[in-house]
Amino acid sequence: EEQLVESGGLLVQPGRSLRLSCATSGFNFRDHAMHWVRQAPGKAPEWVSGINWNSISLGYADSVKGRFTISRDNAKSSLDLEISSLRREDTAFYYCVKDAFNFWSGGRFESWGQGTLVTVSS
Amino acid sequence: DMQMTQSPSSLSASVGDRVIITCQASQDTRNYINWYQQRPGKAPKLLIYDASNLQTGVPSRFSGSGFGTDFTLTISSLQPDDIATYYCQQYDNLPPGTFGPGTKVDLK
């Protein structure tokens, strides 16, 4: 069974930094692009960032470009998201998502973690 | 940027009813549309990919159709387990994850 388990979400002040992690199992991690997708309470999901299977190509939503950094470790089957200069509008559940394809522009989100909540508030 | 709209925004139906949800893209997306189901308090789940292909394990009462800018998700016979919010998502244009605003399905 495929598992994606996020961690690292918490209550943080505006302007601070945070690192989210995702541990995966049950599938061949290095065969798939991976993404972070967030969802503010009561809103539709919003794609945040994606990374190719080999980490050579990365993609970011305009709203997070320059503040978020995605990375992966194929040896550990893990995905990370480094978030800096947090804003109130970054408050959301952050989901680790497996793509059906090995390139991040593939965009077929076939497996999701349970999400980790990031709350940005003073 | 690509914009996605869905209608209705919410609906109430009885068990056994046929339910149809529509999704419209602001630009041609060919057939690069996915549909997701999100039950309350849970993560989204892929139901349909490439507009009309059923994801493995999804009940056959779900089906999708459409091409270009207009798409539909149909539940042939609504079940209590189908109470959820449904989202369409395009992935023909970047960014890859442009979602519609969602359609909430309740039991009448």
PDB file of N, CA and C in Angstrom, chain B residues 32-81:
ATOM      1  N   TYR B  32      -6.861  16.936 -21.063  1.00  0.00           N
ATOM      2  CA  TYR B  32      -6.028  16.877 -19.866  1.00  0.00           C
ATOM      3  C   TYR B  32      -6.759  17.438 -18.654  1.00  0.00           C
ATOM      4  N   ILE B  33      -7.777  16.712 -18.285  1.00  0.00           N
ATOM      5  CA  ILE B  33      -8.597  17.052 -17.130  1.00  0.00           C
ATOM      6  C   ILE B  33      -8.673  15.855 -16.195  1.00  0.00           C
ATOM      7  N   ASN B  34      -8.465  16.130 -14.902  1.00  0.00           N
ATOM      8  CA  ASN B  34      -8.660  15.111 -13.876  1.00  0.00           C
ATOM      9  C   ASN B  34      -9.806  15.522 -12.975  1.00  0.00           C
ATOM     10  N   TRP B  35     -10.425  14.542 -12.350  1.00  0.00           N
ATOM     11  CA  TRP B  35     -11.470  14.787 -11.348  1.00  0.00           C
ATOM     12  C   TRP B  35     -11.050  14.143 -10.031  1.00  0.00           C
ATOM     13  N   TYR B  36     -11.279  14.882  -8.946  1.00  0.00           N
ATOM     14  CA  TYR B  36     -10.935  14.414  -7.610  1.00  0.00           C
ATOM     15  C   TYR B  36     -12.168  14.462  -6.706  1.00  0.00           C
ATOM     16  N   GLN B  37     -12.189  13.532  -5.767  1.00  0.00           N
ATOM     17  CA  GLN B  37     -13.213  13.501  -4.722  1.00  0.00           C
ATOM     18  C   GLN B  37     -12.537  13.821  -3.390  1.00  0.00           C
ATOM     19  N   GLN B  38     -13.120  14.715  -2.617  1.00  0.00           N
ATOM     20  CA  GLN B  38     -12.585  15.009  -1.288  1.00  0.00           C
ATOM     21  C   GLN B  38     -13.699  14.865  -0.256  1.00  0.00           C
ATOM     22  N   ARG B  39     -13.608  13.808   0.509  1.00  0.00           N
ATOM     23  CA  ARG B  39     -14.554  13.615   1.615  1.00  0.00           C
ATOM     24  C   ARG B  39     -14.174  14.547   2.762  1.00  0.00           C
ATOM     25  N   PRO B  40     -15.124  14.894   3.621  1.00  0.00           N
ATOM     26  CA  PRO B  40     -14.831  15.824   4.724  1.00  0.00           C
ATOM     27  C   PRO B  40     -13.674  15.357   5.586  1.00  0.00           C
ATOM     28  N   GLY B  41     -12.713  16.246   5.802  1.00  0.00           N
ATOM     29  CA  GLY B  41     -11.576  15.944   6.658  1.00  0.00           C
ATOM     30  C   GLY B  41     -10.527  15.048   6.048  1.00  0.00           C
ATOM     31  N   LYS B  42     -10.658  14.761   4.752  1.00  0.00           N
ATOM     32  CA  LYS B  42      -9.713  13.861   4.089  1.00  0.00           C
ATOM     33  C   LYS B  42      -8.990  14.569   2.949  1.00  0.00           C
ATOM     34  N   ALA B  43      -7.952  13.918   2.451  1.00  0.00           N
ATOM     35  CA  ALA B  43      -7.230  14.446   1.296  1.00  0.00           C
ATOM     36  C   ALA B  43      -8.014  14.158   0.018  1.00  0.00           C
ATOM     37  N   PRO B  44      -7.810  14.945  -1.016  1.00  0.00           N
ATOM     38  CA  PRO B  44      -8.417  14.624  -2.311  1.00  0.00           C
ATOM     39  C   PRO B  44      -7.952  13.259  -2.812  1.00  0.00           C
ATOM     40  N   LYS B  45      -8.816  12.657  -3.627  1.00  0.00           N
ATOM     41  CA  LYS B  45      -8.534  11.332  -4.195  1.00  0.00           C
ATOM     42  C   LYS B  45      -8.826  11.389  -5.688  1.00  0.00           C
ATOM     43  N   LEU B  46      -7.892  10.899  -6.498  1.00  0.00           N
ATOM     44  CA  LEU B  46      -8.069  10.901  -7.952  1.00  0.00           C
ATOM     45  C   LEU B  46      -9.146   9.896  -8.355  1.00  0.00           C
ATOM     46  N   LEU B  47     -10.160  10.387  -9.095  1.00  0.00           N
ATOM     47  CA  LEU B  47     -11.243   9.520  -9.587  1.00  0.00           C
ATOM     48  C   LEU B  47     -11.094   9.216 -11.081  1.00  0.00           C
ATOM     49  N   ILE B  48     -10.917  10.274 -11.851  1.00  0.00           N
ATOM     50  CA  ILE B  48     -10.918  10.201 -13.313  1.00  0.00           C
ATOM     51  C   ILE B  48      -9.683  10.941 -13.809  1.00  0.00           C
ATOM     52  N   TYR B  49      -8.963  10.376 -14.777  1.00  0.00           N
ATOM     53  CA  TYR B  49      -7.847  11.086 -15.402  1.00  0.00           C
ATOM     54  C   TYR B  49      -8.044  11.120 -16.912  1.00  0.00           C
ATOM     55  N   ASP B  50      -7.410  12.092 -17.542  1.00  0.00           N
ATOM     56  CA  ASP B  50      -7.547  12.296 -18.983  1.00  0.00           C
ATOM     57  C   ASP B  50      -9.018  12.335 -19.410  1.00  0.00           C
ATOM     58  N   ALA B  51      -9.792  13.028 -18.622  1.00  0.00           N
ATOM     59  CA  ALA B  51     -11.205  13.334 -18.878  1.00  0.00           C
ATOM     60  C   ALA B  51     -12.160  12.160 -18.725  1.00  0.00           C
ATOM     61  N   SER B  52     -11.717  10.937 -19.091  1.00  0.00           N
ATOM     62  CA  SER B  52     -12.696   9.848 -19.137  1.00  0.00           C
ATOM     63  C   SER B  52     -12.189   8.506 -18.624  1.00  0.00           C
ATOM     64  N   ASN B  53     -10.964   8.457 -18.114  1.00  0.00           N
ATOM     65  CA  ASN B  53     -10.394   7.181 -17.654  1.00  0.00           C
ATOM     66  C   ASN B  53     -10.563   7.017 -16.155  1.00  0.00           C
ATOM     67  N   LEU B  54     -11.134   5.893 -15.774  1.00  0.00           N
ATOM     68  CA  LEU B  54     -11.391   5.616 -14.370  1.00  0.00           C
ATOM     69  C   LEU B  54     -10.107   5.173 -13.684  1.00  0.00           C
ATOM     70  N   GLN B  55      -9.744   5.841 -12.598  1.00  0.00           N
ATOM     71  CA  GLN B  55      -8.573   5.434 -11.825  1.00  0.00           C
ATOM     72  C   GLN B  55      -8.836   4.059 -11.209  1.00  0.00           C
ATOM     73  N   THR B  56      -7.785   3.269 -11.080  1.00  0.00           N
ATOM     74  CA  THR B  56      -7.894   1.929 -10.511  1.00  0.00           C
ATOM     75  C   THR B  56      -8.578   1.964  -9.152  1.00  0.00           C
ATOM     76  N   GLY B  57      -9.582   1.089  -8.984  1.00  0.00           N
ATOM     77  CA  GLY B  57     -10.257   0.973  -7.692  1.00  0.00           C
ATOM     78  C   GLY B  57     -11.473   1.869  -7.526  1.00  0.00           C
ATOM     79  N   VAL B  58     -11.705   2.760  -8.475  1.00  0.00           N
ATOM     80  CA  VAL B  58     -12.852   3.674  -8.386  1.00  0.00           C
ATOM     81  C   VAL B  58     -14.102   2.970  -8.927  1.00  0.00           C
ATOM     82  N   PRO B  59     -15.224   3.060  -8.210  1.00  0.00           N
ATOM     83  CA  PRO B  59     -16.441   2.366  -8.667  1.00  0.00           C
ATOM     84  C   PRO B  59     -16.900   2.818 -10.041  1.00  0.00           C
ATOM     85  N   SER B  60     -17.480   1.905 -10.781  1.00  0.00           N
ATOM     86  CA  SER B  60     -17.871   2.167 -12.166  1.00  0.00           C
ATOM     87  C   SER B  60     -19.069   3.103 -12.291  1.00  0.00           C
ATOM     88  N   ARG B  61     -19.707   3.475 -11.179  1.00  0.00           N
ATOM     89  CA  ARG B  61     -20.805   4.452 -11.257  1.00  0.00           C
ATOM     90  C   ARG B  61     -20.275   5.857 -11.566  1.00  0.00           C
ATOM     91  N   PHE B  62     -18.957   6.049 -11.432  1.00  0.00           N
ATOM     92  CA  PHE B  62     -18.340   7.311 -11.798  1.00  0.00           C
ATOM     93  C   PHE B  62     -17.889   7.253 -13.263  1.00  0.00           C
ATOM     94  N   SER B  63     -18.153   8.328 -13.992  1.00  0.00           N
ATOM     95  CA  SER B  63     -17.660   8.415 -15.364  1.00  0.00           C
ATOM     96  C   SER B  63     -17.406   9.870 -15.713  1.00  0.00           C
ATOM     97  N   GLY B  64     -16.530  10.064 -16.699  1.00  0.00           N
ATOM     98  CA  GLY B  64     -16.203  11.409 -17.136  1.00  0.00           C
ATOM     99  C   GLY B  64     -16.244  11.504 -18.641  1.00  0.00           C
ATOM    100  N   SER B  65     -16.494  12.720 -19.124  1.00  0.00           N
ATOM    101  CA  SER B  65     -16.513  12.936 -20.567  1.00  0.00           C
ATOM    102  C   SER B  65     -16.147  14.376 -20.858  1.00  0.00           C
ATOM    103  N   GLY B  66     -15.889  14.628 -22.144  1.00  0.00           N
ATOM    104  CA  GLY B  66     -15.605  15.984 -22.582  1.00  0.00           C
ATOM    105  C   GLY B  66     -14.282  16.103 -23.306  1.00  0.00           C
ATOM    106  N   PHE B  67     -14.102  17.232 -23.995  1.00  0.00           N
ATOM    107  CA  PHE B  67     -12.863  17.528 -24.716  1.00  0.00           C
ATOM    108  C   PHE B  67     -12.819  19.026 -24.984  1.00  0.00           C
ATOM    109  N   GLY B  68     -11.616  19.564 -24.934  1.00  0.00           N
ATOM    110  CA  GLY B  68     -11.470  20.985 -25.251  1.00  0.00           C
ATOM    111  C   GLY B  68     -11.655  21.864 -24.029  1.00  0.00           C
ATOM    112  N   THR B  69     -12.850  22.439 -23.880  1.00  0.00           N
ATOM    113  CA  THR B  69     -13.105  23.338 -22.755  1.00  0.00           C
ATOM    114  C   THR B  69     -14.252  22.890 -21.848  1.00  0.00           C
ATOM    115  N   ASP B  70     -15.039  21.915 -22.258  1.00  0.00           N
ATOM    116  CA  ASP B  70     -16.232  21.531 -21.499  1.00  0.00           C
ATOM    117  C   ASP B  70     -16.203  20.060 -21.115  1.00  0.00           C
ATOM    118  N   PHE B  71     -16.373  19.817 -19.815  1.00  0.00           N
ATOM    119  CA  PHE B  71     -16.226  18.466 -19.273  1.00  0.00           C
ATOM    120  C   PHE B  71     -17.342  18.182 -18.267  1.00  0.00           C
ATOM    121  N   THR B  72     -17.639  16.892 -18.104  1.00  0.00           N
ATOM    122  CA  THR B  72     -18.636  16.503 -17.109  1.00  0.00           C
ATOM    123  C   THR B  72     -18.153  15.302 -16.313  1.00  0.00           C
ATOM    124  N   LEU B  73     -18.545  15.286 -15.046  1.00  0.00           N
ATOM    125  CA  LEU B  73     -18.391  14.125 -14.173  1.00  0.00           C
ATOM    126  C   LEU B  73     -19.798  13.649 -13.846  1.00  0.00           C
ATOM    127  N   THR B  74     -20.049  12.362 -14.044  1.00  0.00           N
ATOM    128  CA  THR B  74     -21.363  11.794 -13.782  1.00  0.00           C
ATOM    129  C   THR B  74     -21.261  10.693 -12.736  1.00  0.00           C
ATOM    130  N   ILE B  75     -22.162  10.745 -11.769  1.00  0.00           N
ATOM    131  CA  ILE B  75     -22.351   9.637 -10.831  1.00  0.00           C
ATOM    132  C   ILE B  75     -23.689   9.009 -11.211  1.00  0.00           C
ATOM    133  N   SER B  76     -23.665   7.789 -11.678  1.00  0.00           N
ATOM    134  CA  SER B  76     -24.876   7.208 -12.271  1.00  0.00           C
ATOM    135  C   SER B  76     -25.961   6.905 -11.225  1.00  0.00           C
ATOM    136  N   SER B  77     -25.530   6.549 -10.017  1.00  0.00           N
ATOM    137  CA  SER B  77     -26.483   6.219  -8.951  1.00  0.00           C
ATOM    138  C   SER B  77     -25.833   6.604  -7.627  1.00  0.00           C
ATOM    139  N   LEU B  78     -26.215   7.762  -7.111  1.00  0.00           N
ATOM    140  CA  LEU B  78     -25.545   8.326  -5.934  1.00  0.00           C
ATOM    141  C   LEU B  78     -25.657   7.395  -4.733  1.00  0.00           C
ATOM    142  N   GLN B  79     -24.535   7.210  -4.055  1.00  0.00           N
ATOM    143  CA  GLN B  79     -24.482   6.402  -2.833  1.00  0.00           C
ATOM    144  C   GLN B  79     -24.075   7.286  -1.646  1.00  0.00           C
ATOM    145  N   PRO B  80     -24.429   6.884  -0.431  1.00  0.00           N
ATOM    146  CA  PRO B  80     -24.059   7.693   0.745  1.00  0.00           C
ATOM    147  C   PRO B  80     -22.554   7.951   0.838  1.00  0.00           C
ATOM    148  N   ASP B  81     -21.768   7.011   0.354  1.00  0.00           N
ATOM    149  CA  ASP B  81     -20.305   7.126   0.380  1.00  0.00           C
ATOM    150  C   ASP B  81     -19.796   8.220  -0.559  1.00  0.00           C
TER     151      ASP B  81
END
